[in-house]
Structure formats: C-alpha cells, structure tokens
C-alpha cells in the first residue's frame, strides 16, 4: 500500500524535523536537511526538497514558526524554530515512538527465536 | 483538534493570497539551492556543476511547488470552483436547455419574491411604532347581541383608563372630516379626534412644536390642532412659524401647536395629509363625551412591559364586571375584549395574502418539477459522459457533487433573473394594489426579501437537482458504456420518475386552476349581482356642512331643500336627490326599533334595520321600485305626521303574513327620539352594505323629517359627469361660498371600487394559474416528445409491420392522456382541500363547485392533448427507413 508507506514516512520526517529544531534551535530548510542527513549518517537519502512539505504541515499545525533572516554566509533564508505547542507534541510523539519501536523490537526478536 | 483547526485557518488565510505563497516558497527554494551550491563549490566542483548537483539533490522544483500549493490550498473549495467552471461550460454548450430552465425558474422565483415582498411588508415587518407588540386595540362587546367588537363611550373609557393597572397609557380616537377654510380654496381634511395621550401611547414626538398636554383635553381649554408633516408641507409650505398661528376648522378657530413626522400615521389607513384635534374640541363627538351609552370611541392601549395577554384579559374582565355593576343601564351584558393592534389592521388581508403565497409556492413547485424533468432527460443523454468519468475513477459522491454544482449554478442564474422579474413585479403590484389595503411599510425588494429569493433559489436547485443527480450516479457503468450514446438506454426507474413528475405538475396546476376558477366565477357573479338600484349615469357628490355654523337640524333641512331646488331647475338635472348614508360607499346605520302595538323585543331577538334618510325623488333617481303603498312626496315635511318606507326584506322579516302599511314603528335616533312613524309604502330591496351581502331589512325616512349635517347628492343625468359636477359646485357655492364639494364621482365607479380587493386577488390568482398551466403543458410536451424520440425505432418497426399512422397517433395520445388522467386523479383531492381555504372569499359559489371542477379538468385535458399532439404528429410522420437506421 503506497499510501500507507508515505504516511509513515511523512510522520517520521515531521518528527525528525521537530527533534532537530528542538536540539539545534532556529534553522533554515537547508540546515535542517543537512542535519538530518548527518545524524542519520547519510543512511536516509532523501530529496532535500521533501522536508518543505513537512515544514508546511508543522507550520499549519502551529508546532513551529518561521521568519525570514540572514544565514551565516549572508544569504536571506527562512528560519524555523519550534514553538511551545511543538515541544509538547514532540514529547508526546517521541514517547509514542519509543513505545511502538520497543513493542516492534520485542515482536521481531521473539519471532527470530521462534 | 486544536491543531487541526489552526491548520484549516492557516489554509484559508493562504488561499486568499496564493500568489504570495508561491513567491515566498520560490525564494526559499532559491536560498536552499544557493546554499547547496556553495557547499558543492567548497567540495571542489565547478560553479555550473555545483548548481546542477544542487538541483538534483533538492528534487524536482515544479513538483515541490505543486505540493506546496496543494498543502496551502482548500481542496473542497477548489473542487467546487472547478465544478462551477465546468457547469458554466456545460450550460453554455446547451443554450436552449439553459434558456428554458432559467426562464422557468425565473418565473417561479420572481412570482414568489414579488408576493413575498408584499407579505413581508404587510404581515412580517413590525408596525412602524416603538415596541409595537405592546399596542392593543380594546373593544367593548355584547356577545348575546352578536356585537363582537365595538367602540367605547368616553365616560366608560375614562373609567377604564383610571382603574386599570396593566396599561402604561391609553388613548381614545375617532375619525371624520372637517372643512378647512381661511387658506385659499375650502378643503376637507381627514381629522382624528383624539384624547391628548395618543402621541405618548405611540411613543412619537412632534418634529415641530409640542404634542397635546392633558390640559388640552379639558373642557374650556383653547382649541389646539396638530398637523401631519405632509399636510404641513403640502398646505403650509413647511413653515416652522405656523406654530402659534390659527386655522379654521368647520369655521371655528384652532391654534396650531405641533407637527407630527410623516412616519407617524394614525390611523394607518388614513391619507398622509391629516390633522389631530382634542376630542373635547370636536363639534360632533365633543358633545357626546358625557353620554355613557354610546359606542364610538376607538381605544388603543400600551401594555406595561411584562404584562401577559392572560393577565390583561383577567384585568379587563374585572373592570368590565365592575362597570356593568356600577352602571347597569348602559353596561349590563357588555364585556371588554382586545386584539393586538397589528392583528386588527392586517386581519382581513392576511388570509388572502397567505392564499396568494401558497399559489406562488405551487407555481415554483411546478417549475422545479419541470426543470427536474429536463435534467432527467439530459442526464440520460449524458449517461456515457458520466460512465467515462466513473471509469476514470470519479467516485459516486464526486459525480453527484459535480451534477449538483451544475444545478446550483442553474438555480442561481434563475434566481438572479427571478429577482430582476420581482423588481418589475413589485412595481406592477403596487400600482394595481387597491387603495384600501393597509400599507404599513413600503413594499419593495429589500435585503431581507433578496435573501429570501436567494435562499429559495438554492432550495429549489436542490429540489430539482437531487433526484437527477442520484439517478445519474447510480447508473450502471457497464450497460451505459455498452449502450453508449444511443437513446434507448434508460432505466425504467428514471422513466417512471419522469412520468410521475409530469403527472405531479398536472395535479399542482389543477389545484391552482380550481382556485382561480372558483375566484373567477365568484367574481363574475359578484359583478353580475343586481344591487337593487341602477348606478349607471348617476353622479354623486358629498357636501359637508360646518357644524358650528349649521348647528340646527332646521338649518340642515333648509340647506338641502334650497340645494335640491336649484339643482332640479338646472337643465338636464331634474332627477336629483339627497341621501344619508349612500348605499355601499358610506357606512350603514343599523338601528333597533319597536312596532307600536307589539311587545318590545327581547334582548336576544332585537329588531334592527338599516336606516336611511332620503329626499322624495331618491327612489326615482336610483330606480328603486315601489312595491306597495306610496313614496315620499313634498307634503312629508317636518311639521307633518312622521312617515317611513320599508324594504321588502323588512316587510318579510318583521311583518310576516301581515300588511305592514299603516303599522307604526318607533326608534330612538335624533332628532325625534321615540316618535311613532307610520309605514306608508314598501320599496324594493337594496344591497346597501356590500355587493356580496344579501339585502337586509331597511327603513327610509324623509330627509325633511330627519335631516343630517351634510348631504350626499345623487343626480341621474345624461350630461357628462364633469358638467354635472361643476353644476353642483356652482349651485353649492351660490348658497355658501365656503362649502367644499368632495367625493364627486360616478356612482358606478365607487361601487366598482368596493370590489377592488376581490378583483385584485382574482387577477393575481388567475395569473399564477395561467403560469401553472403553461408550465404544466411544457412539462407534458417535454415528456411526450422525449418518449417519442426514444421510441422512434419502435415506431419505425410498428409502421413497417403495418401499423397505420392513426394507430401511432392514438398510441402517443393515449400515453399523454394516461399521464393527464393520473395527474387529475392526484390533483382532485388536493384541489378540493385547497379550495376550502378560499371558502370565505367565495360569493355564491360552493368550494366544490362541480362546474368549475369539470371546466378545469376539461381545460387541462385539452391543453395536455395539444401538448401531446405536437410530438404525436412527429411520431406519425416517422419514416420507417430512417427510424430503423436510427439505432
């Protein structure tokens, strides 16, 4: 089911963007994309453009905010930062994620044994 | 949830400025590309290479922008806009269909909007007074005698005003006309004779000067008058300095103290040029103030806030009982009743308006059925298009939504055209509107009415669009595709729906036609009814005598005698007489009487007759026949024995199987209360109350023995009305140059004017029925035409197999008549139910008049047969070769 797969990916990407903004502070789109690539040690090879859909979704829900500013090398760029509602959401989602991955991990391990 | 709402709000904001969103995103992507390229250069790429790599790394930009736009937009709205654009394209592609549908709908919406604007102005809008819901009209009633609502005596009113605890204030009023002199031509002005509280009861302040104060209502106070704004502008040049100056009313001086704004009209039916004087100053009613027995003062009260109707009635009952106990001679058997002021004003037009509203509602329903039929037909020929769309993945709801958008666009187009029609219609309506309708508020298409029209168009679109849309979406994909564009592919369901709609149209049209037919028959009977006299070639004029100058009955009699003498000596005007009151145009005076030698009438069965005072030639002028005895002559004067004439009805009712001649009757009316009058003759019956009311008992007395303070002159002449009128004016002014002559008219015209309301509603209902008939006929025509074209193939085969053309004609006509018959069967019970609502508007026609029903059924059948005959002829002429190739 193609739709379901992209749905999961979307949610994961949103979560990663939120986490990145929480730990790094305000960042522009390029910065966020680079950071995610670095953390995932380039295992996650996506078109960098896909994070923009993620940013729009998070903006619309009020979890991040965006403002135009100037980058290190003096380029105009839109900087995003996490909002209070975003932090709360991240906390909830992260717990959720950990619980699910723990469950999935257990299931997979028991399947191996069995 | 909160996040979801925030997201929607953000999307809505964004959808307002899509271009800005696009631009901003483009900048953002550019910055991203630059940064990527910078990094690539740092890694050692050439600038061009760095840029290309950056583009690949970012991903397809067009696609990114597209996604961004979608994320920001409102998908439902966009589909709707897309559907609307598509709908407009489809409607443009079928101009014939669009024109018929829009026109049909415009008729329905236009008629509804026009009538609704009248209903809104008359029934729904509040009266133009502050807190109008608190205003009540308070009556005295004597239920045993059948008197349900009548006025008050001033003395009783004063007690009521003093004793009650439910009204914040109350006022009494009465209307008549006084002669205004001292300012150019003498003129007659509508005068409201009021207690001083009137203006505070209605919560209205004068625009210039002051209202009446309680002192103005006391005997001996200087005579004060308040003008209406329109009278002030029309006759006094809107001069604020008129305050303090004086005018003459019935030759007596009154000081102008104030001017009331034009928005204040009381009573509401009076012309806008009027004035108000305190009751105590009135030459007529002022002298009645201390007599408790009369019933002439109209009382309006303003309830205190929070007082309920039940509380009000309880309090009034108590006061009524107290009055009856304290003054039994005048008040025994009388009770107090009230109705909201608005109900009193609009009471008699309400039902007629509601009937008209119902009629236009039916017209709209027929229009909707017609359009639904058109849409069903079209949906069949569009089956292939819809099947292709379904095959390409459009969901059922998507198809329904798209078809509904089409009908909504159609509905709104029809609505707009209808509103344009309504503007014209409202102008026509107000021009034709009878003068005696209470026009509380200006009748126009205002915002509220516009809102109604738009809502109606939307509801109508759903009504005619839903069924076809559902049918279309339900159609079987495979069979539709296989049958392709051919016309034979139509489900039985859809055909049945179409037939049902056509039959329904016939049924609805029948309801309207029966109603219109009944009103029409009733109206023609009303105009054909003989009033008992001949109004043709009779000119009438009204001369009122100033009551301060002409205060004695002898003066009144002398004036009319002199006037008649002058008039009758004019060439061609020998047939002249005076009469008070005139039949139908003036109110009637119903008096109780006793017969000398008979026991007095018991309370429950009092003897009453309408009382008329006439000069001897009246019966000749009006051509009222003498049945027995003699008429009045010049010997019946004030000094001679009292005599009277009675009508045939009076002879029949009160002197059954007796000869009334020589009997004496007694009644208490000035100037000779208690005098016995000998009945000297019996004359023919006259409809003196209204054309629609059967003649009742009437008694005539000689004007010389019972004069009034004015005279209505009637002249039968072959001269033109204008020359008769100018002769009357000249003769009156030769007697007294300050006497105005008013209400000059052909008597025939004034009697016709009493039929203005029934004429108006008959005309409107007839118009709507005609619209219904045309719409229903097009409906039948559409169904039969479609059925014929669908069966072209079948008809071709039949002809080839030897069916005669007549057989084909009969076959098609049979289908038409089956539909019509079904419609008539459906319509009959509804028509009967509806016509009973007309009951009280009908004159000597029964609500289930078989002749009307038969005529309507015949008309509908005939029209339907004609509508079916046109396609039937086409069927008859089908060329079998063409028909067989048709498939």
Coordinates of C-alpha atoms in Angstrom, one line a residue, chain B residues 508-794:
Chain B
X508 CA -50.5 21.0 -8.9
X509 CA -51.7 23.0 -11.9
X510 CA -55.2 21.6 -11.2
X511 CA -55.1 22.9 -7.6
X512 CA -54.3 26.4 -8.9
X513 CA -56.7 26.3 -11.7
X514 CA -59.6 25.2 -9.5
X515 CA -58.8 28.0 -7.0
X516 CA -58.6 30.6 -9.8
X517 CA -61.7 29.2 -11.5
X518 CA -63.7 29.5 -8.2
X519 CA -62.5 33.0 -7.6
X520 CA -63.3 34.0 -11.2
X521 CA -66.8 32.5 -11.0
X522 CA -67.3 34.2 -7.7
X523 CA -66.1 37.5 -9.1
X524 CA -68.3 37.3 -12.2
X525 CA -71.3 36.5 -10.0
X526 CA -70.4 39.4 -7.8
X527 CA -70.2 41.9 -10.7
X528 CA -73.4 40.4 -12.2
X529 CA -75.4 40.7 -9.0
X530 CA -78.0 43.5 -9.1
X531 CA -77.6 45.9 -6.1
X532 CA -81.4 46.7 -6.3
X533 CA -80.8 50.1 -7.8
X534 CA -79.3 51.4 -11.0
X535 CA -76.0 53.2 -10.5
X536 CA -75.4 53.8 -14.2
X537 CA -75.4 57.5 -15.2
X538 CA -75.7 58.6 -11.5
X539 CA -73.2 61.2 -10.3
X540 CA -72.7 61.6 -6.6
X541 CA -71.2 64.4 -4.6
X542 CA -70.6 65.0 -0.9
X543 CA -71.3 68.3 0.8
X544 CA -70.5 68.6 4.5
X545 CA -71.9 71.4 6.5
X546 CA -69.7 73.2 9.0
X547 CA -71.1 72.0 12.3
X548 CA -70.5 75.2 14.2
X549 CA -72.3 77.4 11.6
X550 CA -75.0 74.9 10.7
X551 CA -75.8 73.5 14.2
X552 CA -79.6 73.1 14.0
X553 CA -81.5 70.4 12.1
X554 CA -83.7 73.1 10.6
X555 CA -80.6 74.6 9.0
X556 CA -79.6 71.3 7.6
X557 CA -83.0 70.7 6.1
X558 CA -83.2 74.2 4.7
X559 CA -79.8 73.9 3.1
X560 CA -80.7 70.6 1.3
X561 CA -84.1 71.9 0.2
X562 CA -82.6 75.0 -1.3
X563 CA -79.8 73.0 -3.0
X564 CA -82.3 70.5 -4.5
X565 CA -84.5 73.3 -5.7
X566 CA -81.5 74.9 -7.5
X567 CA -80.2 71.6 -8.9
X568 CA -83.6 70.5 -10.2
X569 CA -84.1 73.7 -12.1
X570 CA -80.8 73.2 -14.0
X571 CA -81.3 71.8 -17.5
X572 CA -81.0 68.0 -17.7
X573 CA -80.8 67.6 -13.9
X574 CA -84.3 67.2 -12.9
X575 CA -83.6 63.8 -11.3
X576 CA -81.6 65.0 -8.2
X577 CA -82.0 63.8 -4.6
X578 CA -80.1 63.7 -1.3
X579 CA -79.4 60.6 0.7
X580 CA -77.6 59.8 4.0
X581 CA -75.9 57.4 4.1
X582 CA -75.3 56.3 0.5
X583 CA -75.5 52.6 -0.2
X584 CA -72.2 50.7 0.0
X585 CA -69.9 53.8 -0.1
X586 CA -70.8 55.2 3.3
X587 CA -71.1 53.0 6.3
X588 CA -74.5 51.8 7.2
X589 CA -76.5 52.9 10.2
X590 CA -78.2 49.9 11.9
X591 CA -80.9 50.9 14.4
X592 CA -83.1 49.0 16.7
X593 CA -86.9 49.7 16.6
X594 CA -90.2 48.6 18.1
X595 CA -93.5 48.1 16.5
X596 CA -96.4 50.0 18.1
X597 CA -98.9 47.5 19.5
X598 CA -96.3 44.7 19.6
X599 CA -94.5 43.8 22.9
X600 CA -90.9 45.2 23.0
X601 CA -88.3 43.0 21.5
X602 CA -86.5 40.7 24.0
X603 CA -82.7 41.2 24.5
X604 CA -81.8 38.1 22.4
X605 CA -84.1 38.9 19.4
X606 CA -83.9 42.6 18.9
X607 CA -85.5 44.1 15.8
X608 CA -83.0 46.1 13.8
X609 CA -82.9 47.7 10.3
X610 CA -80.6 49.9 8.4
X611 CA -81.7 53.5 8.5
X612 CA -81.6 55.8 5.5
X613 CA -82.8 59.4 5.2
X614 CA -83.7 60.5 1.7
X615 CA -85.4 63.2 -0.2
X616 CA -88.6 62.3 -2.1
X617 CA -87.0 61.8 -5.5
X618 CA -84.4 59.4 -4.3
X619 CA -86.3 56.3 -5.4
X620 CA -86.8 57.7 -8.9
X621 CA -83.1 58.7 -9.2
X622 CA -81.9 55.3 -8.1
X623 CA -84.7 53.4 -9.9
X624 CA -85.7 51.5 -6.7
X625 CA -89.2 50.1 -7.4
X626 CA -92.2 50.8 -5.2
X627 CA -93.9 47.5 -4.2
X628 CA -96.9 48.8 -2.2
X629 CA -98.3 52.0 -0.8
X630 CA -96.8 55.3 -1.8
X631 CA -93.4 57.0 -1.9
X632 CA -92.5 60.2 0.0
X633 CA -93.7 63.5 -1.5
X634 CA -93.3 67.2 -0.9
X635 CA -96.0 67.1 1.8
X636 CA -93.9 64.9 4.1
X637 CA -92.2 67.8 5.9
X638 CA -91.0 68.4 9.5
X639 CA -94.5 69.7 10.5
X640 CA -96.5 66.8 9.0
X641 CA -97.1 63.4 10.6
X642 CA -94.0 61.1 10.8
X643 CA -93.8 58.6 7.9
X644 CA -91.4 55.9 6.7
X645 CA -90.9 53.4 3.9
X646 CA -89.6 49.9 4.5
X647 CA -87.8 47.4 2.2
X648 CA -89.4 44.1 1.1
X649 CA -87.0 42.2 3.3
X650 CA -88.1 44.2 6.3
X651 CA -91.7 43.5 5.5
X652 CA -91.0 39.8 5.1
X653 CA -88.9 39.5 8.3
X654 CA -90.9 41.7 10.7
X655 CA -94.4 41.7 9.2
X656 CA -94.8 38.1 8.1
X657 CA -98.3 37.4 6.6
X658 CA -99.4 40.9 7.5
X659 CA -99.9 44.1 5.6
X660 CA -97.3 46.5 7.0
X661 CA -99.0 49.5 5.5
X662 CA -100.5 51.7 8.3
X663 CA -98.4 50.0 11.0
X664 CA -96.3 52.3 13.2
X665 CA -92.6 51.9 14.2
X666 CA -90.6 53.7 16.8
X667 CA -86.9 54.1 17.1
X668 CA -84.5 56.2 19.1
X669 CA -82.5 58.3 16.8
X670 CA -82.2 62.1 16.8
X671 CA -83.9 64.4 16.1
X672 CA -87.2 62.7 17.1
X673 CA -86.4 60.0 19.6
X674 CA -89.5 58.0 20.4
X675 CA -91.8 59.4 17.7
X676 CA -94.0 56.8 16.0
X677 CA -93.7 56.6 12.2
X678 CA -96.4 55.2 10.0
X679 CA -95.3 52.8 7.3
X680 CA -96.7 54.3 4.1
X681 CA -95.0 52.1 1.5
X682 CA -92.8 49.1 0.7
X683 CA -89.9 49.5 -1.7
X684 CA -87.5 47.1 -3.4
X685 CA -84.6 45.5 -1.6
X686 CA -81.2 47.2 -1.9
X687 CA -77.7 45.8 -1.2
X688 CA -76.6 48.7 1.0
X689 CA -73.8 47.1 2.9
X690 CA -71.8 45.4 0.2
X691 CA -72.5 43.7 -3.1
X692 CA -71.6 40.4 -1.6
X693 CA -74.1 40.7 1.3
X694 CA -77.7 39.9 0.8
X695 CA -80.1 42.7 1.3
X696 CA -81.3 43.1 4.9
X697 CA -84.1 45.0 6.5
X698 CA -84.1 48.7 5.6
X699 CA -86.2 51.6 6.6
X700 CA -86.3 55.0 4.9
X701 CA -87.4 58.3 6.4
X702 CA -88.0 61.7 4.7
X703 CA -84.9 63.9 4.8
X704 CA -87.1 66.8 5.7
X705 CA -88.2 65.0 8.9
X706 CA -84.7 63.5 9.7
X707 CA -82.0 65.8 8.3
X708 CA -78.2 65.4 8.7
X709 CA -75.4 67.9 9.0
X710 CA -74.4 67.2 5.5
X711 CA -75.8 65.8 2.3
X712 CA -74.8 63.3 -0.3
X713 CA -76.3 64.5 -3.6
X714 CA -77.2 61.9 -6.3
X715 CA -78.1 63.1 -9.7
X716 CA -79.2 60.9 -12.7
X717 CA -78.3 62.7 -15.8
X718 CA -77.4 62.1 -19.4
X719 CA -75.0 65.0 -19.2
X720 CA -71.3 64.3 -18.7
X721 CA -70.1 63.7 -15.2
X722 CA -67.8 66.7 -15.4
X723 CA -70.6 69.1 -16.3
X724 CA -72.9 67.7 -13.6
X725 CA -70.1 68.1 -11.1
X726 CA -69.4 71.7 -12.0
X727 CA -73.1 72.5 -11.8
X728 CA -73.3 71.0 -8.3
X729 CA -70.2 73.0 -7.3
X730 CA -71.6 76.2 -8.7
X731 CA -75.0 75.8 -7.0
X732 CA -73.5 74.9 -3.6
X733 CA -71.2 77.9 -3.7
X734 CA -74.1 80.2 -4.6
X735 CA -75.7 79.2 -1.3
X736 CA -72.5 79.4 0.7
X737 CA -69.1 80.1 -0.9
X738 CA -67.2 78.3 2.0
X739 CA -68.7 74.9 1.4
X740 CA -66.5 72.3 -0.1
X741 CA -67.9 69.7 -2.5
X742 CA -66.0 66.4 -2.3
X743 CA -66.1 62.9 -3.4
X744 CA -67.6 63.7 -6.8
X745 CA -67.7 60.5 -8.8
X746 CA -69.9 58.3 -11.0
X747 CA -71.7 56.1 -8.5
X748 CA -70.9 53.1 -10.7
X749 CA -67.2 53.7 -10.2
X750 CA -67.4 54.0 -6.5
X751 CA -69.4 50.7 -6.3
X752 CA -66.8 49.0 -8.6
X753 CA -64.1 50.3 -6.3
X754 CA -65.6 48.3 -3.4
X755 CA -64.7 45.2 -5.5
X756 CA -61.1 46.3 -5.8
X757 CA -59.8 43.7 -3.3
X758 CA -61.6 40.6 -4.7
X759 CA -60.7 41.9 -8.2
X760 CA -57.0 42.2 -7.3
X761 CA -56.7 38.7 -5.7
X762 CA -58.7 37.1 -8.5
X763 CA -56.4 38.7 -11.1
X764 CA -53.3 37.6 -9.3
X765 CA -54.5 34.0 -8.7
X766 CA -55.6 33.8 -12.3
X767 CA -52.2 35.0 -13.5
X768 CA -50.5 32.3 -11.3
X769 CA -52.9 29.7 -12.6
X770 CA -52.1 30.6 -16.1
X771 CA -48.4 30.3 -15.4
X772 CA -49.0 26.9 -13.9
X773 CA -51.0 25.8 -16.9
X774 CA -48.2 26.9 -19.3
X775 CA -45.6 25.2 -17.2
X776 CA -47.5 22.0 -16.9
X777 CA -48.2 22.0 -20.6
X778 CA -44.5 22.3 -21.4
X779 CA -43.8 19.5 -18.9
X780 CA -46.2 17.2 -20.7
X781 CA -44.8 18.3 -24.0
X782 CA -41.3 17.5 -22.8
X783 CA -42.1 14.1 -21.5
X784 CA -44.1 13.0 -24.6
X785 CA -41.6 14.5 -27.0
X786 CA -38.8 12.6 -25.3
X787 CA -40.8 9.4 -25.2
X788 CA -41.5 9.7 -28.9
X789 CA -37.9 10.3 -29.8
X790 CA -36.8 7.5 -27.6
X791 CA -39.3 5.2 -29.3
X792 CA -38.5 6.3 -32.9
X793 CA -37.1 2.9 -33.6
X794 CA -40.0 1.0 -32.1

